[in-house]
Tab-separated table of C-alpha atoms in Angstrom:
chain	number	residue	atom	x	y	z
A	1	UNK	CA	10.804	47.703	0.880
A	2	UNK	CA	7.000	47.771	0.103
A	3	UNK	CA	7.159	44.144	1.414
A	4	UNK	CA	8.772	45.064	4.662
A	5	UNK	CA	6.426	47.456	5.142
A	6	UNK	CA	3.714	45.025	4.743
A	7	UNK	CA	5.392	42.542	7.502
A	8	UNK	CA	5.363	45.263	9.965
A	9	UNK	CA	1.931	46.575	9.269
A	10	UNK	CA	1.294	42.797	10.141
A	11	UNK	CA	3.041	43.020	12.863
A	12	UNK	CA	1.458	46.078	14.320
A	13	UNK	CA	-2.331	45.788	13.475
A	14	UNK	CA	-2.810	42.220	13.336
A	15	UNK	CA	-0.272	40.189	15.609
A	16	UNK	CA	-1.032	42.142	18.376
A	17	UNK	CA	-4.313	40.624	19.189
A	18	UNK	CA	-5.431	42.769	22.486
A	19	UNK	CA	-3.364	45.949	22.363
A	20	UNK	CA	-1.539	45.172	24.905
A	21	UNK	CA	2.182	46.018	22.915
A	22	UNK	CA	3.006	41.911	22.600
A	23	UNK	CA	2.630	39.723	19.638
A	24	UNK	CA	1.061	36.591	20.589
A	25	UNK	CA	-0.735	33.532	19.641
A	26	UNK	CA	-4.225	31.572	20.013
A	27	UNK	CA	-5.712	28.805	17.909
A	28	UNK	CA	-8.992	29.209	16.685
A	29	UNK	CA	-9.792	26.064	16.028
A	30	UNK	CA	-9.546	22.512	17.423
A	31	UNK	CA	-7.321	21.445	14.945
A	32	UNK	CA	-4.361	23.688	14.828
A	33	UNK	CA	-1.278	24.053	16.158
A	34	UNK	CA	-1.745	24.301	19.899
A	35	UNK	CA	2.024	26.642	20.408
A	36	UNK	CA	2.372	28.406	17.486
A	37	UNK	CA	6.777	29.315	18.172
A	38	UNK	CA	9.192	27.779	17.013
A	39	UNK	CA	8.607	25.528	20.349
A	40	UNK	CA	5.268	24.114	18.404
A	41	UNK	CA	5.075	20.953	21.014
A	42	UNK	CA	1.789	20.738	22.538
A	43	UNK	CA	3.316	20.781	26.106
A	44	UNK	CA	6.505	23.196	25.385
A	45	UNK	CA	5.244	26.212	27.326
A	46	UNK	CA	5.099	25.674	30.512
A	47	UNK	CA	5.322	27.012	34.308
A	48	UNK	CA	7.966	25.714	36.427
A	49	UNK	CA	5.589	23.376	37.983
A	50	UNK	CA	4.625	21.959	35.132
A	51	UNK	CA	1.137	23.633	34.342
A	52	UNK	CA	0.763	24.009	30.963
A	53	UNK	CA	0.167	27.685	29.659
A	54	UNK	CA	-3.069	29.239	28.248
A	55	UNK	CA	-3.364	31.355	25.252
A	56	UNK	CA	-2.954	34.067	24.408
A	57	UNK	CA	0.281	33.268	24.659
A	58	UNK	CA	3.063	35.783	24.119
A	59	UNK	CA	6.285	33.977	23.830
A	60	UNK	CA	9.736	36.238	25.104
A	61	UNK	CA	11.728	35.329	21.527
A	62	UNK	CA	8.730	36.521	19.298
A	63	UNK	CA	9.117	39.973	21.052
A	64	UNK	CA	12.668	40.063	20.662
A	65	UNK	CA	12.035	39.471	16.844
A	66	UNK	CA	10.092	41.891	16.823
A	67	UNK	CA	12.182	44.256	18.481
A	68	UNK	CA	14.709	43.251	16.008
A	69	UNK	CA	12.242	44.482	13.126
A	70	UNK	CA	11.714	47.568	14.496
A	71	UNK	CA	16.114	48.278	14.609
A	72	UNK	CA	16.329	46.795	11.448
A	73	UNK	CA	13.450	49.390	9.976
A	74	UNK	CA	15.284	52.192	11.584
A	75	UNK	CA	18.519	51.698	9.682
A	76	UNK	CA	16.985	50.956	6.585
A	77	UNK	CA	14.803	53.924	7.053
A	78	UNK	CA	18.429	55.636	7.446
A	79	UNK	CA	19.388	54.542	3.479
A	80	UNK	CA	15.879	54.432	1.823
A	81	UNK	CA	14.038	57.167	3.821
A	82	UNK	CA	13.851	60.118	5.539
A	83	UNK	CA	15.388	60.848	9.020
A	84	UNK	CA	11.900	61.094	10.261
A	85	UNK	CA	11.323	57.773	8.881
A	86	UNK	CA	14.298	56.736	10.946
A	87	UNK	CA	13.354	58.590	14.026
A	88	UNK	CA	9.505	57.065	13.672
A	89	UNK	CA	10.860	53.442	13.653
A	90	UNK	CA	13.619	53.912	16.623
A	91	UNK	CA	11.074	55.008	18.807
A	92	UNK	CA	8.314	52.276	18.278
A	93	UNK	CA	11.633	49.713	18.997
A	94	UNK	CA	12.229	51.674	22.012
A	95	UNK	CA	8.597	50.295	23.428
A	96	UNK	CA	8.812	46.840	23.483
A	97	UNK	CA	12.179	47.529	24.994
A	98	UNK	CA	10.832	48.745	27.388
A	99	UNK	CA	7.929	46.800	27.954
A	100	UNK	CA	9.108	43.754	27.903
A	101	UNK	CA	11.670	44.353	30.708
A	102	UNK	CA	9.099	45.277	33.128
A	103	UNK	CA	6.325	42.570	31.915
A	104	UNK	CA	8.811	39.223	31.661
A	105	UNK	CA	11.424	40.038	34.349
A	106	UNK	CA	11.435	37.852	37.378
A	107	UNK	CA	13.015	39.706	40.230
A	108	UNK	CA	13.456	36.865	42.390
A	109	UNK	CA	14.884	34.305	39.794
A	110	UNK	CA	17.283	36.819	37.993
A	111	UNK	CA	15.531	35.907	34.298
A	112	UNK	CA	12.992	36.301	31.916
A	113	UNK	CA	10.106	34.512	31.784
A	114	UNK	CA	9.105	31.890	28.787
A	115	UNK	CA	5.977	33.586	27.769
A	116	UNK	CA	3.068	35.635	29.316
A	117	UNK	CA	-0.237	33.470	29.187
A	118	UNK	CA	-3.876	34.609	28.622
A	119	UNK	CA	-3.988	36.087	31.617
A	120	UNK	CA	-0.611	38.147	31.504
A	121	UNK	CA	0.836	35.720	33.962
A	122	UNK	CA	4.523	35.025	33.633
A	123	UNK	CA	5.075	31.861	32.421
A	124	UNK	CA	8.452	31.715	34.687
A	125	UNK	CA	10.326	28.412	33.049
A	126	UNK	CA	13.448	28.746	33.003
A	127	UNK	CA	14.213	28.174	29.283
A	128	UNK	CA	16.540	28.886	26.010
A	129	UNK	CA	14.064	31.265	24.489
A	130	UNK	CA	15.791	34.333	26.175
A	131	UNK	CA	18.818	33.999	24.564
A	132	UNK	CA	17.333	34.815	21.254
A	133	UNK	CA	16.608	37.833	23.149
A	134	UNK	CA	19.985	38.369	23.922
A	135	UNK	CA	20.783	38.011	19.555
A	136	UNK	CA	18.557	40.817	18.968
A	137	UNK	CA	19.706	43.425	21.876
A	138	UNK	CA	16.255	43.598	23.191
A	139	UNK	CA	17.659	42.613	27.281
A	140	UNK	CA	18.383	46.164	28.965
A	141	UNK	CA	22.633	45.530	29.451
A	142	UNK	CA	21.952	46.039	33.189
A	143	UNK	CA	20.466	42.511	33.050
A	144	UNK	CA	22.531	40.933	30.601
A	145	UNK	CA	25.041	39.403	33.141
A	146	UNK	CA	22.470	37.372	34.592
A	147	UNK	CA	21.079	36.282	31.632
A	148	UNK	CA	24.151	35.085	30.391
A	149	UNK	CA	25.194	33.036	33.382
A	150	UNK	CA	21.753	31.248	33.477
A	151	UNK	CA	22.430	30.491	29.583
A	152	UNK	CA	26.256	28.556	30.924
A	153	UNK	CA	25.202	27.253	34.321
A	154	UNK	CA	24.652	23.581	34.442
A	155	UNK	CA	21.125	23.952	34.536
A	156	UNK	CA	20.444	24.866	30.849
A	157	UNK	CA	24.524	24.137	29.372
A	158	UNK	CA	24.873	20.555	28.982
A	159	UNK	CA	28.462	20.699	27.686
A	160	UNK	CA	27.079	20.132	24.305
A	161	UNK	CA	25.011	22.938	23.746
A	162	UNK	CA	21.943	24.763	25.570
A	163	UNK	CA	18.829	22.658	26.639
A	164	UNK	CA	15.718	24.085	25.587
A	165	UNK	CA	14.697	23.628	29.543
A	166	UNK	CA	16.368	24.060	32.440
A	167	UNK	CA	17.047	20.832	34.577
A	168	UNK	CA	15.494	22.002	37.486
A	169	UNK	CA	11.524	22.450	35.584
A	170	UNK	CA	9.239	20.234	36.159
A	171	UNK	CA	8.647	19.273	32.562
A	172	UNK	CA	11.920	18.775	32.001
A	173	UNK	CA	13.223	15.689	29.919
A	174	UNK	CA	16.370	15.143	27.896
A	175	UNK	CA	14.592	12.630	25.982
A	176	UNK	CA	11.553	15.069	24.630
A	177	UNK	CA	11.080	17.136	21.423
A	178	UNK	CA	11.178	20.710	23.048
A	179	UNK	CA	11.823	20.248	27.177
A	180	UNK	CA	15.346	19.858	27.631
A	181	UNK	CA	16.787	18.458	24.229
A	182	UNK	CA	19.532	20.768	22.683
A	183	UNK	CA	18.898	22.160	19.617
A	184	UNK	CA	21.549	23.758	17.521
A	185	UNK	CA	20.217	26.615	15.731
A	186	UNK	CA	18.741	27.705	19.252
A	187	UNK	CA	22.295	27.224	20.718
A	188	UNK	CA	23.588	29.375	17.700
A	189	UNK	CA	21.300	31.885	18.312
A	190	UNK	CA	22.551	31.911	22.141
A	191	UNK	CA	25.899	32.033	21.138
A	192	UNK	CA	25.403	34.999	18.822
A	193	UNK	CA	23.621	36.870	22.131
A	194	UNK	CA	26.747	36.167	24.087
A	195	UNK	CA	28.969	37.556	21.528
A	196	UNK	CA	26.529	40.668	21.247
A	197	UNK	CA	26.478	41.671	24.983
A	198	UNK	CA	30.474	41.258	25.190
A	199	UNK	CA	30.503	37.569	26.952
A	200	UNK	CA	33.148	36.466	24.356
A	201	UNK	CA	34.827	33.446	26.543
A	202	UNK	CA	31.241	32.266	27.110
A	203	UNK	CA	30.224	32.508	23.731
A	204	UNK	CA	33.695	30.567	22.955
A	205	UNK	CA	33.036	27.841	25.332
A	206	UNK	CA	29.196	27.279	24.226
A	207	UNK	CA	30.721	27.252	20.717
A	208	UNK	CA	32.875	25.076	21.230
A	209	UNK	CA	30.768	22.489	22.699
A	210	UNK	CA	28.518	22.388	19.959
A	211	UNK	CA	31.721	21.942	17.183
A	212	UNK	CA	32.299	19.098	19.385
A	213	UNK	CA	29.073	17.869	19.037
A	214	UNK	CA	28.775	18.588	15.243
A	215	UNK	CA	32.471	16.301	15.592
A	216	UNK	CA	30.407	12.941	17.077
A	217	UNK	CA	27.594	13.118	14.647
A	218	UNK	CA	30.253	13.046	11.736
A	219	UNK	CA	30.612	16.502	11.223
A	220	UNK	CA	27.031	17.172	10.808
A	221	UNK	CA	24.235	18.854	13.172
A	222	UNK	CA	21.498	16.812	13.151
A	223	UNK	CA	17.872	19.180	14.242
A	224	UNK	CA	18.473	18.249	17.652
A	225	UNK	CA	19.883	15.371	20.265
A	226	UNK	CA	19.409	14.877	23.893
A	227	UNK	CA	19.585	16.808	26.723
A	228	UNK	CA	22.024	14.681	28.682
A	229	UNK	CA	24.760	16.770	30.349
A	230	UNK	CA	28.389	15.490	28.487
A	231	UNK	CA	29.611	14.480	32.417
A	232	UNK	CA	26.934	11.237	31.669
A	233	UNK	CA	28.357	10.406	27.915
A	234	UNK	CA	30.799	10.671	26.230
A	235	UNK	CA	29.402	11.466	22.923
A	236	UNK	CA	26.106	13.331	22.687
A	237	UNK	CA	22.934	10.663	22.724
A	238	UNK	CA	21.021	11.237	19.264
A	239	UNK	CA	17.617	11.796	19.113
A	240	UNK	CA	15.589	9.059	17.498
A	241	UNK	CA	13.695	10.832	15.217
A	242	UNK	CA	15.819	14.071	14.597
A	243	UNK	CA	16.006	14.830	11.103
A	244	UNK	CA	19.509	15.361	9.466
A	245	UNK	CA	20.467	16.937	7.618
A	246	UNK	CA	18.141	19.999	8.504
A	247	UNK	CA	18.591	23.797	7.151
A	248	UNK	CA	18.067	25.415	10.320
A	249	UNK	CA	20.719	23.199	12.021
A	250	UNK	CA	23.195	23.142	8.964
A	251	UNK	CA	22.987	26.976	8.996
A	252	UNK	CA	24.086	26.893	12.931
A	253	UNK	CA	28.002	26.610	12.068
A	254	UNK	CA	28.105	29.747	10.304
A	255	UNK	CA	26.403	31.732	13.131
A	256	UNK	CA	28.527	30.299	15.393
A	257	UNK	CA	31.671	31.421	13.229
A	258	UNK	CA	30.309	34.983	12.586
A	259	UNK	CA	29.300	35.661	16.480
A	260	UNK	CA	32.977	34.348	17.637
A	261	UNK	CA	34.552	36.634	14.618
A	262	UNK	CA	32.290	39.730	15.712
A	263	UNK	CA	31.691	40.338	12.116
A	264	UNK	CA	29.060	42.336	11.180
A	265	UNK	CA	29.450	44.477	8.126
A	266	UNK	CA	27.039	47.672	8.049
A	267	UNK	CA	27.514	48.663	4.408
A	268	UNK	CA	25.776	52.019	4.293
A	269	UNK	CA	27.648	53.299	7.056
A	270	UNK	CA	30.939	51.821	5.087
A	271	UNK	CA	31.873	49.972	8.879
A	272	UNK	CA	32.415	46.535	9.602
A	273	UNK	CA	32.039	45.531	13.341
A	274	UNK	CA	34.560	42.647	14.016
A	275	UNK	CA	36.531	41.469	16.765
A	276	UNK	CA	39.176	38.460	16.699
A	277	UNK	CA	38.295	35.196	17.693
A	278	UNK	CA	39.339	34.679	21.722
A	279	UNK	CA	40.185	31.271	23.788
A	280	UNK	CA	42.017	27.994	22.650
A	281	UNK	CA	38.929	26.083	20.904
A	282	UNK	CA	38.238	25.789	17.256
A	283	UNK	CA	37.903	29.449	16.114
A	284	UNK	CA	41.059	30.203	17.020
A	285	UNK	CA	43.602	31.970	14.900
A	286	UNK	CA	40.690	31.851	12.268
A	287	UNK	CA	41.260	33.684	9.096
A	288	UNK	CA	38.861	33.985	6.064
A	289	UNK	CA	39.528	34.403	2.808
A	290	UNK	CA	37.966	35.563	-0.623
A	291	UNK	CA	34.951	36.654	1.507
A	292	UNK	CA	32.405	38.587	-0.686
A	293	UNK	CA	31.478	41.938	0.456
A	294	UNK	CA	30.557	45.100	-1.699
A	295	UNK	CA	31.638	43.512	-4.858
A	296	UNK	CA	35.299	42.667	-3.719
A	297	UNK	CA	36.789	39.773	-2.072
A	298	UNK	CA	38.215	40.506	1.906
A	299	UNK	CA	40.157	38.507	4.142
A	300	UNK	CA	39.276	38.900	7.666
A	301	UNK	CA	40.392	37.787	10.796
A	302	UNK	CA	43.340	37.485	13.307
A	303	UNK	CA	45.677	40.327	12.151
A	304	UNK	CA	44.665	40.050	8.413
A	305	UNK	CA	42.116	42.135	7.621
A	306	UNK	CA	42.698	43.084	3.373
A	307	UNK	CA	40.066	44.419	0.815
A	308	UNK	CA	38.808	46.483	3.749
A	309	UNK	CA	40.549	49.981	3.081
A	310	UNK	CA	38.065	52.054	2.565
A	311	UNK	CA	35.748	50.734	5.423
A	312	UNK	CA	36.359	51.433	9.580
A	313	UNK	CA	37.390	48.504	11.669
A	314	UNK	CA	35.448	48.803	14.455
A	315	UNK	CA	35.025	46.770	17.809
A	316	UNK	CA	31.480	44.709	18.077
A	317	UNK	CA	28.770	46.690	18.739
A	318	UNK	CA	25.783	46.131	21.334
């Protein structure tokens, strides 16, 4: 815990660089990274015109991480702390919440923006990045819906996975590193935001795509292929340089599987959130078995659920 504490004493006195309730980013020298996300490209943070942004950037994904802190804190607080200590964290997650709604919405497009640049502009590409705010919970569920059908529609879905940039930005190119390639831990992370806000079939379908994927590259996720939409090839076109096997990427399967399951076991509470697997594609009927959890083995899934008796079965939670 001391450790955690330090991260978020990080977080709040020295990622926030102007006060302004946003952790963001600026070089400080000539040499260093120029986009300092996990986007690091020097031309991945863009408007939709094209114009490249200008630190200090604040990137929509970071916030939702950090949002995602905050909840985590909160409940940890609930074990290892005090109620106060609880209370204390719930209500510094309830401001970027908040904040972040009102500074990265874009009324008039129906999503949130990349980033907000030096000058608290919104960066307004439409891009991946705010489906890892989806994952976290930090999108107020009024918005959700739209969210989630910008995530599917052709524009960012290319039947294989999500493109890191929309088709319809200027930058974009199914060829590049970080503007319009599909990368599967940042589909993963989509999928597991789908699952989260209750958009199971979607979550299924996106799934599904990348399994297929994973399929044509011999059953394993390289760090990322093209952007091409599947309607163009019939196999997904590799990425020259993509390295395989990656961590990030071989870790993407296993989101995928726990998002579609709806498993999410909360220990100290003695619940597990899970919901069966939905739709016709490769999660269906799943079953697991001799899964650790508390120091027992559980099956879970479909209508098995054993080793669980003495935990609540509840649906997914949001």
């Amino acid at each position: 815990m001391p450790h955690v504490d330090r991260a978020l004493t990080w977080i709040l006195e020295y990622g926030d660089r102007d006060g302004d309730g946003f952790v963001e980013y600026r070089r400080t020298t000539g040499t260093g990274l120029q986009n300092q996300g996990w986007k690091d490209s020097h031309d991945s943070i863009s408007f939709a015109d094209g114009t490249l942004a200008e630190g200090p950037i604040a990137l929509a994904e970071v916030q939702a991480y950090v949002y995602g802190a905050f909840v985590a804190r909160s409940e940890l607080a609930a074990t290892f702390d005090t109620p106060a200590v609880a209370r204390e964290w719930a209500d510094r997650a309830d401001t970027p919440r908040r904040r972040f709604h009102d500074a990265f919405w874009l009324p008039s497009a129906g999503y949130y923006a990349l980033a907000l640049d030096g000058r608290k502009r919104q960066v307004d590409a439409l891009a991946s990045n705010q489906g890892h705010a989806l994952w976290t919970g930090l999108i107020d569920p009024r918005y959700a819906a739209q969210v989630a059908e910008h995530l599917v529609s052709p524009e960012l879905f290319s039947g294989w996975g999500i493109r890191t940039l929309a088709r319809s930005m200027k930058r974009y190119d199914p060829l590049s590193y970080h503007n319009g390639s599909v990368r599967p831990h940042d589909t993963a992370i989509s999928v597991a935001g789908l699952a989260r806000y209750g958009f199971a079939d979607d979550a299924v379908r996106v799934a599904d795509a990348l399994f297929d994927a994973a399929v044509a590259f011999g059953d394993r996720l390289p760090e990322l292929f093209c952007g091409f939409d599947r309607s163009e090839f019939s196999s997904p076109v590799p990425y020259p340089t993509s390295c395989s096997p990656q961590a990030w990427a071989a870790a993407a399967p296993f989101l995928l599987v726990r998002s579609v399951l709806g498993f999410d076991p909360d220990v100290p509470a003695g619940k597990v959130y899970v919901a069966p697997p939905t739709g016709s594609g490769y999660l269906a009927g799943l079953v697991i078995r001799h899964l650790p959890l508390t120091g027992r083995r559980i099956t879970i899934g479909g209508t098995e659920h054993e080793g669980l008796e003495d935990l609540a079965l509840i649906r997914p939670r949001c």
